[in-house]
Structures are given as structure tokens and as C-alpha cells.
XYZ file of C-alpha atoms in Angstrom:
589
model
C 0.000 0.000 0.000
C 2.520 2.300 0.812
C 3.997 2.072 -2.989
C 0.765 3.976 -3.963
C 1.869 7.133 -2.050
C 5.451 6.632 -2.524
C 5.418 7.248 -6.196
C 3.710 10.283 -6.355
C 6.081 11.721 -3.162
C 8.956 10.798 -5.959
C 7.013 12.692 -8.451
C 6.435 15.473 -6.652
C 10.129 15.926 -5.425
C 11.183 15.227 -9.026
C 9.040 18.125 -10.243
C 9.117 20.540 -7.839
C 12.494 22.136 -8.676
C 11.819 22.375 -12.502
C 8.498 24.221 -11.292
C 10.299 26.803 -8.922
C 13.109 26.975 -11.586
C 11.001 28.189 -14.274
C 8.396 30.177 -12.015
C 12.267 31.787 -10.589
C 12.892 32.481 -14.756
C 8.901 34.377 -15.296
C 9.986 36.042 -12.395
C 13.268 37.249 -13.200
C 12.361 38.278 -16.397
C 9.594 40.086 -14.981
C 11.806 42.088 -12.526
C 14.150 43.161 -14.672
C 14.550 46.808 -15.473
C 13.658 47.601 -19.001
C 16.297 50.072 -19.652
C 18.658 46.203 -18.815
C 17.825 45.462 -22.647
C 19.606 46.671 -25.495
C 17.546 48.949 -27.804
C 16.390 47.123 -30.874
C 18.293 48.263 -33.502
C 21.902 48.042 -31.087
C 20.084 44.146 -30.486
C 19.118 42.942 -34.450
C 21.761 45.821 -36.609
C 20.470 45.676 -39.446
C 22.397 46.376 -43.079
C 22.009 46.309 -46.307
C 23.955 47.036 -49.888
C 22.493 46.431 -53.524
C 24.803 45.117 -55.828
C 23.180 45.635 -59.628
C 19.918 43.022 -59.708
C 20.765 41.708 -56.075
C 19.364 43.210 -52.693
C 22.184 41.833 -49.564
C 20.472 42.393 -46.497
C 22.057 41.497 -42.908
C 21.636 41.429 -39.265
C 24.030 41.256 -36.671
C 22.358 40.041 -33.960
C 23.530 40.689 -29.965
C 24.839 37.702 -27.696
C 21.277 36.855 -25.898
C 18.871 37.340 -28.534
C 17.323 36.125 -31.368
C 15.294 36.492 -34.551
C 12.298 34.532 -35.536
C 12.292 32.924 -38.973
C 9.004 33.357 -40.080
C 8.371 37.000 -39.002
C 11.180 38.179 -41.840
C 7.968 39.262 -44.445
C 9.370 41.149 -47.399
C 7.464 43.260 -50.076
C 8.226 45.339 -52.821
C 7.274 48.786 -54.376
C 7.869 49.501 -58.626
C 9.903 46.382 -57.994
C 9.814 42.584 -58.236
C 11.920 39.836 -56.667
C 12.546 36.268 -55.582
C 12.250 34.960 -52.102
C 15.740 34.262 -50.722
C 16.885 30.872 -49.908
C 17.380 31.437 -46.161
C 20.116 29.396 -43.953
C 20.024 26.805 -41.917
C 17.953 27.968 -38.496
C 17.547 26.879 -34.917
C 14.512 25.256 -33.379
C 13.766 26.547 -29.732
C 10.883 26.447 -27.713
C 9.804 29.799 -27.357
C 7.446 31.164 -24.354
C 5.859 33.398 -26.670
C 5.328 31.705 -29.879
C 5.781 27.917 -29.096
C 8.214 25.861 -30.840
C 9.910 28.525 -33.713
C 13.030 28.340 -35.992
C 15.319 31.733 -35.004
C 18.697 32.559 -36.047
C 21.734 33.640 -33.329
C 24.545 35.717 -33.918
C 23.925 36.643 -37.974
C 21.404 36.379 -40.471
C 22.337 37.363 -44.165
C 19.964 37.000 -47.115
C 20.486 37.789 -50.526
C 17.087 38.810 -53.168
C 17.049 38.899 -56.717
C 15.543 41.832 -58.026
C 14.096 42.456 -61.684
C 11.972 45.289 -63.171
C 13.458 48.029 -60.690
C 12.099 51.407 -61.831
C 12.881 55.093 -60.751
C 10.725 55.123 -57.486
C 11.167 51.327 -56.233
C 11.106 51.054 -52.471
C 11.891 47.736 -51.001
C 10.151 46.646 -47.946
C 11.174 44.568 -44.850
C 9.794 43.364 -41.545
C 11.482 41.660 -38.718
C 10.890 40.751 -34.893
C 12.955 39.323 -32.159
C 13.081 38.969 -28.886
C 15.855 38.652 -25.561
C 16.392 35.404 -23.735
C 15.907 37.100 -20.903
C 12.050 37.277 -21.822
C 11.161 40.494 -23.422
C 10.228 40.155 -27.114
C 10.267 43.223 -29.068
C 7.499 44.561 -31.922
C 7.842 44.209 -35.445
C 10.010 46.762 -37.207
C 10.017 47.332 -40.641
C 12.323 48.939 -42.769
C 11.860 50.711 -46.461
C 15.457 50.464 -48.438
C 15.222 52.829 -51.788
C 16.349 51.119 -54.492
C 18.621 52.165 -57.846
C 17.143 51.042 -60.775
C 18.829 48.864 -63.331
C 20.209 51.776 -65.726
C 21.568 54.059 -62.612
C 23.015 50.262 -60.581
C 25.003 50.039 -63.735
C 26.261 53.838 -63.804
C 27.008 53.771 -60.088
C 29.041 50.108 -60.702
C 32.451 52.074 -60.959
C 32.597 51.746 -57.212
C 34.868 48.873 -55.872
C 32.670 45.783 -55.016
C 33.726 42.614 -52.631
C 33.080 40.780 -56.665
C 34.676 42.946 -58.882
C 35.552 41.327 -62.329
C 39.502 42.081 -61.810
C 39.622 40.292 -58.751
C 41.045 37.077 -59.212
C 38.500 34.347 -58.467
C 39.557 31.697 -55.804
C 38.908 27.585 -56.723
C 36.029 27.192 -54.576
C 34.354 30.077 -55.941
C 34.920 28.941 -59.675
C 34.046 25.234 -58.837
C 30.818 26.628 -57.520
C 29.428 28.672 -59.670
C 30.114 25.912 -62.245
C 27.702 23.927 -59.913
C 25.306 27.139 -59.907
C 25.650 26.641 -64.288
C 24.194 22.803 -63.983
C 26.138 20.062 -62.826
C 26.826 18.113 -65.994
C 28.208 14.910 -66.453
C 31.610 16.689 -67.410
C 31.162 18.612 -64.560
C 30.562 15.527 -62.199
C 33.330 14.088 -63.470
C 35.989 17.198 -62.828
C 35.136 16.632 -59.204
C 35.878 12.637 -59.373
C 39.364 14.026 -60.463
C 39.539 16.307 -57.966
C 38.707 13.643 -55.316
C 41.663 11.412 -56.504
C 44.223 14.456 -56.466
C 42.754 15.135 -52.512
C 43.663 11.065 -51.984
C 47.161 12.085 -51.474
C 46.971 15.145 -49.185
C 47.628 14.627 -45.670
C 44.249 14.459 -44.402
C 43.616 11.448 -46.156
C 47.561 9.561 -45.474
C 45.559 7.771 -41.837
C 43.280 5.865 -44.483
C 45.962 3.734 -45.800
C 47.124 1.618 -42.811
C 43.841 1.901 -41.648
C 42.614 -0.055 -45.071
C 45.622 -1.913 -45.496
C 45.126 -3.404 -41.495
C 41.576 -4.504 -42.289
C 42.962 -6.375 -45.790
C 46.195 -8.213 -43.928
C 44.000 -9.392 -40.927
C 41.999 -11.844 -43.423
C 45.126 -14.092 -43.665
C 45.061 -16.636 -45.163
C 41.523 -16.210 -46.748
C 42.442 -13.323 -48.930
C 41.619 -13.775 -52.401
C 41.537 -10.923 -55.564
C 37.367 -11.195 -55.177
C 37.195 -10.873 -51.440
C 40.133 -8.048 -51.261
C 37.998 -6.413 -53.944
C 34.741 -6.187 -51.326
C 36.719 -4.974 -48.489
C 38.139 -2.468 -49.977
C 34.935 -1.666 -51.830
C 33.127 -1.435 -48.497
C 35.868 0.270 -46.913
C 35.383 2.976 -49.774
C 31.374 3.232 -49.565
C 31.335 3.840 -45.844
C 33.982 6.282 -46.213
C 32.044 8.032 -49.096
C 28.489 7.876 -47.501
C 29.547 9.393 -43.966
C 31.753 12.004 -46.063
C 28.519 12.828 -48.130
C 26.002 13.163 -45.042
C 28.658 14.844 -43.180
C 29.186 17.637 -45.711
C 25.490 18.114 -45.759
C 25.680 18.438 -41.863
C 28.782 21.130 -42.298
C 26.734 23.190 -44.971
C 24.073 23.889 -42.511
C 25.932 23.684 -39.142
C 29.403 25.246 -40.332
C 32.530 24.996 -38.866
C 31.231 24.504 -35.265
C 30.560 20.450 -36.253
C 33.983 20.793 -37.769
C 35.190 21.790 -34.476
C 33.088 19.238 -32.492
C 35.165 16.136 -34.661
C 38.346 17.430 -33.445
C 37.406 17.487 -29.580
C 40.292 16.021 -27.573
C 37.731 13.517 -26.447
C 37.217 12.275 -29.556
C 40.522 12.420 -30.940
C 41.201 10.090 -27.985
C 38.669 7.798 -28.201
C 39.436 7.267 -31.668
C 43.221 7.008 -31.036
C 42.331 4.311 -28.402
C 40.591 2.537 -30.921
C 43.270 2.541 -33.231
C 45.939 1.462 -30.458
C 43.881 -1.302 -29.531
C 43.639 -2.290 -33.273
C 47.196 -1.994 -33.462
C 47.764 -4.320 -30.756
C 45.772 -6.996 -32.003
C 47.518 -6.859 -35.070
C 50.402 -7.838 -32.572
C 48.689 -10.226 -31.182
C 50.163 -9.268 -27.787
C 46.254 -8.143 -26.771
C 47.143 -7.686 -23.246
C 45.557 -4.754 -21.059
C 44.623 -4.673 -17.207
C 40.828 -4.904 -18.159
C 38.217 -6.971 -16.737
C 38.144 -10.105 -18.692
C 34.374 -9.940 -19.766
C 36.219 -6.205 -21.507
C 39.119 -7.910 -22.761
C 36.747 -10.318 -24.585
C 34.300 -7.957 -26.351
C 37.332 -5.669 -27.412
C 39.194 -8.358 -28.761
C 36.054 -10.391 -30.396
C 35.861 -6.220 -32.150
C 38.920 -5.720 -33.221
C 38.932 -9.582 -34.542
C 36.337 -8.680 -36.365
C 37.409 -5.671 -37.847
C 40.912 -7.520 -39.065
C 39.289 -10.414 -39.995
C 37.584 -8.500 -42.791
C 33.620 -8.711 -42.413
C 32.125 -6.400 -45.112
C 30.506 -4.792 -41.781
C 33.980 -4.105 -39.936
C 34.999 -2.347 -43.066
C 32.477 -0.088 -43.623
C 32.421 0.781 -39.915
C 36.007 1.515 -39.866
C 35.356 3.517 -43.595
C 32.796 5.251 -41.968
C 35.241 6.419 -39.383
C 38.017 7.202 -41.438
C 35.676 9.885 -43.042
C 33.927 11.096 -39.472
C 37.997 11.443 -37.083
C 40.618 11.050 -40.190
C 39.642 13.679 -43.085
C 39.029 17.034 -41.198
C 40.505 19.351 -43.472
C 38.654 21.776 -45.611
C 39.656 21.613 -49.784
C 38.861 23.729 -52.144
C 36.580 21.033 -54.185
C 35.006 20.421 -50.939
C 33.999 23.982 -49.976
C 32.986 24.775 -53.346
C 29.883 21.598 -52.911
C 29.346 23.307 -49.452
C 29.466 26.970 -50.746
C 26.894 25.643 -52.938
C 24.483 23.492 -50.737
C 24.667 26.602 -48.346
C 23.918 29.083 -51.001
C 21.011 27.243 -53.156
C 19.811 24.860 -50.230
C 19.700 21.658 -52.985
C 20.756 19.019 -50.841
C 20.667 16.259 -53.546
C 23.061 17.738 -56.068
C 25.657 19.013 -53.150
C 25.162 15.322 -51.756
C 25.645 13.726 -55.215
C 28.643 16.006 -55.312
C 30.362 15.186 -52.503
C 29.392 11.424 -52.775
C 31.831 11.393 -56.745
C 34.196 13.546 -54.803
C 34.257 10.564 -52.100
C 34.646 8.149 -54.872
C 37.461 10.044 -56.571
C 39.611 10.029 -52.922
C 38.515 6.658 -52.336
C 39.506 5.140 -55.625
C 43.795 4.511 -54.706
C 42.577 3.203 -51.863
C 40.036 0.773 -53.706
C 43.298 -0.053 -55.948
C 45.101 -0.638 -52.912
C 43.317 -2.537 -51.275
C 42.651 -4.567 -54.625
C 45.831 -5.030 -54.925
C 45.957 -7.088 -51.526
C 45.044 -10.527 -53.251
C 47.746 -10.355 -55.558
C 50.662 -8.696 -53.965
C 50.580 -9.385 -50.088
C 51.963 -13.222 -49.314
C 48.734 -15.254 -47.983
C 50.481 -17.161 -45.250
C 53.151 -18.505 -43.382
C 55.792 -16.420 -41.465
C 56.303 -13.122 -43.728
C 52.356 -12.652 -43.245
C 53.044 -12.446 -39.689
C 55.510 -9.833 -40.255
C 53.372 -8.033 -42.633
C 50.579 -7.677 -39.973
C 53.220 -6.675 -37.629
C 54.198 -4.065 -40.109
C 50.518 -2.422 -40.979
C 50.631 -3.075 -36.623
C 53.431 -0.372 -36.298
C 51.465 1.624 -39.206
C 48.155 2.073 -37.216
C 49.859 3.155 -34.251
C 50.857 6.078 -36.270
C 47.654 7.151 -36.814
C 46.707 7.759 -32.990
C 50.193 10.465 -33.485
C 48.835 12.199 -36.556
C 45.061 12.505 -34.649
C 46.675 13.713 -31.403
C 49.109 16.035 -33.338
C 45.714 18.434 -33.643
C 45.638 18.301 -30.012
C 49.551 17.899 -28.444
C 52.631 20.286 -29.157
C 54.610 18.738 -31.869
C 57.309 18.665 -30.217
C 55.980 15.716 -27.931
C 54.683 14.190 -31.193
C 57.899 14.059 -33.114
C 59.644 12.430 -29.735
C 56.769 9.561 -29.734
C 56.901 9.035 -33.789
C 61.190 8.551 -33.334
C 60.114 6.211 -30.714
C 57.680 4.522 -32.943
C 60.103 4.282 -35.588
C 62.642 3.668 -33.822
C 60.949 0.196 -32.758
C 59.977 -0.221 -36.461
C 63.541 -0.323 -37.346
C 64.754 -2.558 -34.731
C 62.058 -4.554 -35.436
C 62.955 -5.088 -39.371
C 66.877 -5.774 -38.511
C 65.036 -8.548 -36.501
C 63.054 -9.659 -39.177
C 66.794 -9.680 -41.712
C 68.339 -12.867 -39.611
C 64.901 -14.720 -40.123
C 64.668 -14.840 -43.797
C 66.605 -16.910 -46.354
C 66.789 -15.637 -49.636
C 69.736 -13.146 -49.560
C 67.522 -10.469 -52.035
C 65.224 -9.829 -49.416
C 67.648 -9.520 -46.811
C 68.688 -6.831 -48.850
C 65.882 -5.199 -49.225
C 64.803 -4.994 -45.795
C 68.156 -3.956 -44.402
C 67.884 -0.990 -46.991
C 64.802 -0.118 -46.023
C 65.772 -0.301 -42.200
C 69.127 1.990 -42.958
C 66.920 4.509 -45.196
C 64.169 4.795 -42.769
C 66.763 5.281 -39.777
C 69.043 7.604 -42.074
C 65.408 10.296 -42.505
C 64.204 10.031 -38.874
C 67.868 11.288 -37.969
C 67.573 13.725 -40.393
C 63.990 15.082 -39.598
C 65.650 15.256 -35.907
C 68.441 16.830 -36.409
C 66.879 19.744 -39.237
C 64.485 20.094 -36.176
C 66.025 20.317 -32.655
C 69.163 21.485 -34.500
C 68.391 24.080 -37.525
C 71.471 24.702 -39.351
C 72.700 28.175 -39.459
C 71.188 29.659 -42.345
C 73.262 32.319 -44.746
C 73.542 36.261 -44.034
C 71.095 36.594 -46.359
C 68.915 34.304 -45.397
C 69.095 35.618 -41.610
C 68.375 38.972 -42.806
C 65.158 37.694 -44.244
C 64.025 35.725 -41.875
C 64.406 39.208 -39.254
C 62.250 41.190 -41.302
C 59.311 38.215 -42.016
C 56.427 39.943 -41.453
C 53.509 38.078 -38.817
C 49.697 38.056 -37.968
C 48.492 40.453 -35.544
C 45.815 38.265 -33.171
C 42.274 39.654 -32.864
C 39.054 37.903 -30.742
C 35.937 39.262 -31.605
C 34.015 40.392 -34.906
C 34.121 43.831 -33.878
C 37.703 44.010 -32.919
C 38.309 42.494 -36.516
C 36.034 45.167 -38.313
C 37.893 47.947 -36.620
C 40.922 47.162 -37.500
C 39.554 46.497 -41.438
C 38.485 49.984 -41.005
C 41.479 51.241 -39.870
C 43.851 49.171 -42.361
C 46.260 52.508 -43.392
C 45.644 52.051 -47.116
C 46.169 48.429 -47.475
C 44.997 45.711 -48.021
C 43.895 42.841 -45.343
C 45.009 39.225 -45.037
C 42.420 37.429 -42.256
C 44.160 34.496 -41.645
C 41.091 31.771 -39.482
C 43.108 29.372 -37.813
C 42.359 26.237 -35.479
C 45.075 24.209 -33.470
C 43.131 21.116 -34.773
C 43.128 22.208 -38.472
C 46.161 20.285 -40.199
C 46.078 22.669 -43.560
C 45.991 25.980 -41.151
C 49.639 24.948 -39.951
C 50.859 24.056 -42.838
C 49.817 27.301 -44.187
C 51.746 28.797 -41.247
C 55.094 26.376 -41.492
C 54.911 25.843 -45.445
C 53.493 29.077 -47.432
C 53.467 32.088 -45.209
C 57.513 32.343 -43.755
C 58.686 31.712 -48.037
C 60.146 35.162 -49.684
C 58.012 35.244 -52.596
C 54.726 34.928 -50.371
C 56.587 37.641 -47.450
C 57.247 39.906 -50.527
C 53.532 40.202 -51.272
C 52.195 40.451 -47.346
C 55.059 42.930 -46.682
C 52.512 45.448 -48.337
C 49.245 43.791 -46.526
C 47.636 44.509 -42.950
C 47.784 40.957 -41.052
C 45.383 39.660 -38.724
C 44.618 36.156 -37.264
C 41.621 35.025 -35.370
C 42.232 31.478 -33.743
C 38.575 30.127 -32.845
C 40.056 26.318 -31.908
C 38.068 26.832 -28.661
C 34.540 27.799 -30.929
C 33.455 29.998 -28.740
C 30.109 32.051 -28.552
C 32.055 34.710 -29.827
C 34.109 32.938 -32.522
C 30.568 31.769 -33.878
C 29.141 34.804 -34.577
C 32.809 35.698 -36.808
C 32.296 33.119 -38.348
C 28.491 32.953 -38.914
C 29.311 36.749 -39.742
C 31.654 35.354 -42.781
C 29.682 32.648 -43.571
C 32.770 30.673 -43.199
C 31.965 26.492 -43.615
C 35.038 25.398 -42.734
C 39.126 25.802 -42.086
C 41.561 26.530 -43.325
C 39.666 30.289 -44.768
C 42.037 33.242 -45.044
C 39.557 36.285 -46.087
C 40.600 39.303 -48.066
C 39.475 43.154 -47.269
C 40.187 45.993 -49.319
C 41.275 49.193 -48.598
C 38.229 50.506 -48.324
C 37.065 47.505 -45.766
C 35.000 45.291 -48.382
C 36.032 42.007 -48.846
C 36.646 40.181 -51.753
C 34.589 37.468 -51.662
C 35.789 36.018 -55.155
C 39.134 35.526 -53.544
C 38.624 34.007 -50.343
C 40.970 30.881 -50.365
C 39.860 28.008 -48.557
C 42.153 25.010 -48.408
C 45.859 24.857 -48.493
C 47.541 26.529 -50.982
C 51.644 26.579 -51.637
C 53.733 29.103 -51.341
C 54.165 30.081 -55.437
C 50.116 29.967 -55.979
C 50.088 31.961 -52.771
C 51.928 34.527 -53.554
C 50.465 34.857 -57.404
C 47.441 35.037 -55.432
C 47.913 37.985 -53.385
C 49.575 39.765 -56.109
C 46.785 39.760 -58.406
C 44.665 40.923 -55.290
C 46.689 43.694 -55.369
C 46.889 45.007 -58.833
């Protein structure tokens, strides 16, 4: 009997600080002073520019407040237009309107205008409110338009898209998307996808694939290394695809979120523990019920079901591949500007296919070039064994000073090498003694030399010195406003915004590869520099970003004198040093 009043008591104890929490918000919001809220148009700032047939409008929109979606009506006077495809917005539950879609930080829509006479008036109306709980009324703003004949007279002015501005790749690669993706055109971007195969981003993949083919053994045949790899491939692709999708609408912040520390680790465990199988020296201090699962996993993935391959494909593309390419932004430029999800997601899904492809040939290759048993397999697993534990260093390199990440990879190879002069008294046919003991020397012979170039530079020429004194860097700024005053106040020149994350791999090379060259410090000797680093994502490093439109790293914007930027030659993705600088020279012409 006692149950029957016990449950509600639970209930009620369960409930009751929700209740006084939210009756403690009405009230809050109820007590606070008006004159506490920012004035509407210092809350939602509101801009706007035409640019010939094309009506930009903005807000910038304070830390604490929102706008609502489906109050932004927008009418017209002597002109017509087409409704703007708006951004990706957030659901909330709102107090005032129920569940809404509202948009933080910035809000950017751009109309197409035709028939624009003399006298045309343009007409919009917004509302937002505070989190705190006070919801302003509608306002509505009437922007005088130029008409066609007097937009193209008043053109002379400099534009963020002027024709002599040299157009970036993502920018040309889109707009041919904006034309009609063609076969042809489909196909450029399968090209493109094989070229990005060999970047960086994409080296993990290998030993990842390579792991999964050696661990079938004796089994391996041309037919069955053929449907790994193929598997392998399509789960790579397919999480690549929805993922892009995810980054069009989301941005950089779910770039961010795939390079947490806490997933970097977790996925470096993973690969560690893969690694060590591969060994087969699976010994850790776990529970033996844990040891049994993880093992019976990672058998599974090295034994090669078509399951455990397109798993570990689909992870490749979710931990392994966070860098942003040019083909890549150009299919998210475009799914962010047009909203069609099926030809950005058929895009990226033949870009996929193109990076996936030398690893499909790879892993092909398996049946026919990789020994199916007996004692060399063993040392071939051992081998791709060493190889996966490299990948945990390149994840955690996003994450850990470099210099702690070099020590641990001359560890790791270290072992590697001692290991293959190991392997050299086992074998019997003097050629591939040979071989290996070359091998061993040549790998020993670049990890001194890595070493040495590193903790010991070599004393560069007078010259050289002299450069290297007057190499011009990035001035650091935090916040969108510190960034557009010093735009504003840019002494004639032109500005270099270099966005930069500690867990973007093509932002350092940018900073170790391109920017300290002579040719590239020739051109930004003449150029304002500023950095923002938003690796922690903040609040603040949104709205920059959402401010930008920026969908992903490495971006380096470009402002004129005058403090527009050139949109046309925004480069996102690595570039090196001679494109670079060819680059910013053109900029400034």
C-alpha cells in the first residue's frame, strides 16, 4: 500500500524544482529593469547594400537574442523579386510563440531583383526577442532602391566581386555547380577527389585499409580483397557525403566538435587497440568480460567482415579527413547558397569516390601482392601493426605540441627499425635480406635527419638571416568587432584574415609551409595581417564566423582598402607558397 503514495512523493520531489526553476525564470524576467535590454536596432543591426539586380540584407544580432524565422515578411514597391533561400535555423521552444526556428549571432539573405524602376522602395519586416524574456514589436524597414540603368552607372565603385579580382577555386568550382552540374562537370570533381587522396588528411586511411585487408590471412583472395576495400570505400564516401550536408548547414562549429580532444582520444584508443591486435600481444589490465568484447571487435574488424569495413570507412571519413579543400567547400558553398541538398550530396558522394579510388586499388591489390600465409604474413601484420599506431600520433598532433609528437613518432620508428633488422636474420633468400636492411638503414638515415633539421636548424646564410628578421607576422584579434575595426582602420592596405584552429592540419601548414617563403613575405610585406584562432569555438568565434559565412578551415579572407572584402578571392584550403603569392599579387593590382 505504501507504494501507492510513494510514487507520487517521488514525483512530486522530481518536479518541484523544474516548477520553482522556471516560475524563478517568469519572475526574473519580470523584474528586470527595461532600460537592462539593449535597444532594438543596437540588439538585431540591421544592413544592407544592392549590388546591380541583387538586394544583400544582414543582421548582426547581440549575444542573448534572437530572430524569428518566419516573421522576416518582405514586399516590394515599382519592384519585383525572388524569395531568398534562407540558412540553416535553430529550433527553440519559445514562451511566446511555441516551438519557432530563429537565427543567433547573424542572419544574411540575398534577393534577386528584376523590373526596378525610378521610385522602387523595397520593404522589410522583422521581430525578435531577448532570452531574458522580453520580445520586441515588429520593425520594418523601407530600403530605396537604384534602378537597373543608374546600378550600372554607379558600378564604378569597388565591389567585394569585382571582375579584376582574381576568383579563388572554390568560388569557380561553384558557380560551375550554380551553371548545372553536368556529367563533365561531375566528373571534374571525381578528379579532384583522386588528387585530394594524397593530401595529408587522407595519409591515416591507408594503414587503416591496409590493417583490415592483412587481418583476413590466409583467406584473402583478388574477389574478397575487392569487397573490403569496396566497403571500406562506400562507408567512407556515404559518412563524407552526409557529413558535408551536416557542415553546410551547421558550419565549422561540427567541424570543431570532430576534433574534440575527447574524440581524438577515443578514436586514437581505438586505433591502439587495433594496433595491438595486429600484434597479437592483446594484453591490457581490463576486466576479462572487456578484454573479450574488445578483442572479439577488433577480430572482427581484421578479420575482414564487409561490416567491420564499412564501420572503420565510416570512421576514417567522421575522425581522419578534417581538413577543408577547395573542391570540398565549393559543394558546401553551394548546398549553403542554393539549399539543394541532392546535387551538393551527389557532389560530394563522386568527390568521395574520386579520394577513395587509390585506396580501392590498394586494397585490390591485396590478393595479388601481399603473401597469404606462413611467417612473412606475420611480419606483414606486424608491419601495418606499427602503421596504425601512427595514426593515434597524426590525430593527437591536432591536439599535443609537436614537439611531444615528433619524440613519440622517433620512438615509434625507432621500434619499427629494430624490429625489421630482426626480421633480416629470419629470412633466407639473400635479395630480401637486402631489401629490408635498406629499407631499415633509409628509414633510420630520414628520422635522424627530420631530428636533427628540427632540434638542431642549421645556421642559415647572411642573407637568409636577414630575411628571416624582417618576415612579417599576424596580428591576433578575438571578436568580430575588434576584426572590423581594424579592417576599417587598415592605413591604405589591403587585409590578409588568416582563421586558424590548433586542430586544423592545412591551417599549420599554411603557417610552417606558405606564409615564412620570400616570394609569399614579398607580397604580405605590403598587406595589414590579422589572425583570429577560434580552436576553442566559442560564442564569440561563432558569430565571426556565422558573420563570414565561413563552412570550414583553413579560410584566409581578403578586405580591401576601403574595408570590403573580396569574396571572389577568399581561399579556402591549403595553398603553396608560389600559388600563394600569385594570389595575393593579383589581389593587389
Amino acid at each position: 500500500m505504501y507504494k501507492l503514495f510513494f510514487l507520487p512523493f517521488m514525483l512530486w520531489c522530481l518536479l518541484l524544482p523544474q516548477a520553482q526553476a522556471q516560475q524563478n525564470s517568469v519572475l526574473d524576467s519580470l523584474l528586470k529593469p527595461a532600460d537592462s535590454f539593449l535597444p532594438v536596432e543596437q540588439a538585431f543591426v540591421f544592413d544592407f547594400v544592392q549590388q546591380q539586380d541583387e538586394l544583400v540584407v544582414s543582421w548582426t544580432i547581440a549575444d542573448g537574442y534572437y530572430l524569428y524565422k518566419d516573421k522576416i515578411k518582405l514586399g516590394g514597391i515599382a519592384v519585383s523579386f525572388s524569395h531568398p533561400s534562407y540558412p540553416a535555423s535553430m529550433q527553440i521552444e519559445d514562451e511566446y510563440f511555441g516551438v519557432s526556428e530563429v537565427y543567433f549571432h547573424q542572419l544574411t539573405l540575398r534577393i534577386p531583383l528584376t523590373d526596378i524602376s525610378d521610385d522602387a522602395v523595397f520593404k522589410i519586416q522583422y521581430m525578435g526577442c531577448a532570452e531574458a524574456g522580453l520580445c520586441y514589436p515588429p520593425v520594418t524597414k523601407e530600403l530605396p532602391l537604384l534602378s537597373n540603368k543608374n546600378a550600372k552607372q554607379n558600378d564604378t565603385a569597388p565591389v567585394p566581386n569585382d571582375n579584376n579580382v582574381p576568383v579563388s577555386s572554390q568560388n569557380s568550382l561553384a558557380e560551375t555547380l550554380t551553371d548545372g552540374a553536368s556529367l563533365a562537370t561531375l566528373a571534374g570533381f571525381f578528379l579532384l577527389g583522386i588528387g585530394l587522396a594524397f593530401t595529408p588528411c587522407v595519409f591515416p586511411m591507408y594503414p587503416i585499409l591496409t590493417s583490415i585487408i592483412v587481418g583476413q590471412g590466409s583467406q584473402l583472395s583478388n574477389k574478397r580483397a575487392f569487397t573490403l576495400s569496396l566497403s571500406y570505400v562506400q562507408g567512407m564516401a556515404v559518412t563524407y557525403s552526409l557529413l558535408g550536408l551536416v557542415v553546410a548547414s551547421l558550419g565549422v562549429k561540427f567541424q570543431a566538435y570532430m576534433q574534440h580532444p575527447a574524440v581524438l582520444i577515443v578514436a586514437s584508443i581505438i586505433f591502439v587497440l587495433l594496433a595491438l591486435s595486429m600484434f597479437g600481444i592483446f594484453n591490457l589490465s581490463l576486466p576479462s568480460s572487456w578484454q573479450e568484447k574488445v578483442s572479439n571487435v577488433s577480430n572482427k574488424q581484421q578479420g575482414g567482415s564487409l561490416k567491420g569495413a564499412f564501420t572503420m570507412g565510416a570512421l576514417s571519413g567522421l575522425i581522419a579527413s578534417p581538413c577543408t579543400t577547395a573542391p570540398l567547400s565549393a559543394a558546401l558553398l553551394y548546398v549553403a547558397q542554393s539549399g539543394d541538398l541532392l546535387l551538393g550530396a551527389i557532389t560530394l558522394y563522386i568527390l568521395s569516390l574520386g579520394m577513395g579510388l587509390p585506396l580501392l586499388l590498394l586494397g585490390s591489390s591485396g590478393g595479388k601482392l601481399l603473401p597469404k600465409a606462413g611467417n612473412w604474413m606475420n611480419a606483414v601484420k606486424t608491419t601495418f601493426g606499427f602503421l596504425l599506431l601512427a595514426v593515434p600520433l597524426l590525430l593527437l598532433d591536432r591536439i599535443v605540441d609537436f614537439n611531444y609528437v615528433l619524440l613519440a613518432g622517433s620512438a615509434l620508428l625507432l621500434a619499427f627499425v629494430v624490429y625489421l633488422f630482426r626480421v633480416v636474420f629470419s629470412l633466407q633468400q639473400p635479395t630480401a635480406k637486402a631489401v629490408i636492411l635498406v629499407l631499415g638503414q633509409l628509414l633510420l638515415f630520414a628520422g635522424l635527419y627530420f631530428n636533427i633539421t628540427h632540434w638542431w636548424p642549421a645556421t642559415a646564410p647572411a642573407a637568409s638571416a636577414t630575411i628571416a628578421t624582417e618576415k612579417k607576422g599576424f596580428d591576433t584579434v578575438t571578436t568580430l568587432e575588434d576584426l572590423q575595426q581594424r579592417v576599417a582602420q587598415n592605413n591604405g592596405q589591403y587585409t590578409l584574415v588568416d582563421l586558424y584552429a590548433d586542430w586544423c592540419i592545412a591551417c599549420k601548414e599554411f603557417e610552417h609551409l606558405t606564409f615564412p617563403k620570400p616570394q609569399v613575405q614579398e607580397q604580405m610585406q605590403k598587406m595589414q595581417l590579422l589572425k583570429v584562432d577560434v580552436t576553442r569555438m566559442t560564442r564569440k568565434d561563432q558569430a565571426l564566423l556565422d558573420h563570414y559565412r565561413v563552412l570550414g578551415l583553413p579560410t584566409l579572407l581578403v578586405f580591401t582598402p576601403e574595408g570590403e572584402e573580396l569574396t571572389q578571392a577568399r581561399i579556402t584550403g591549403f595553398m603553396n607558397a608560389d600559388d600563394f603569392s600569385k594570389h595575393l599579387q593579383q589581389v593587389q593590382q
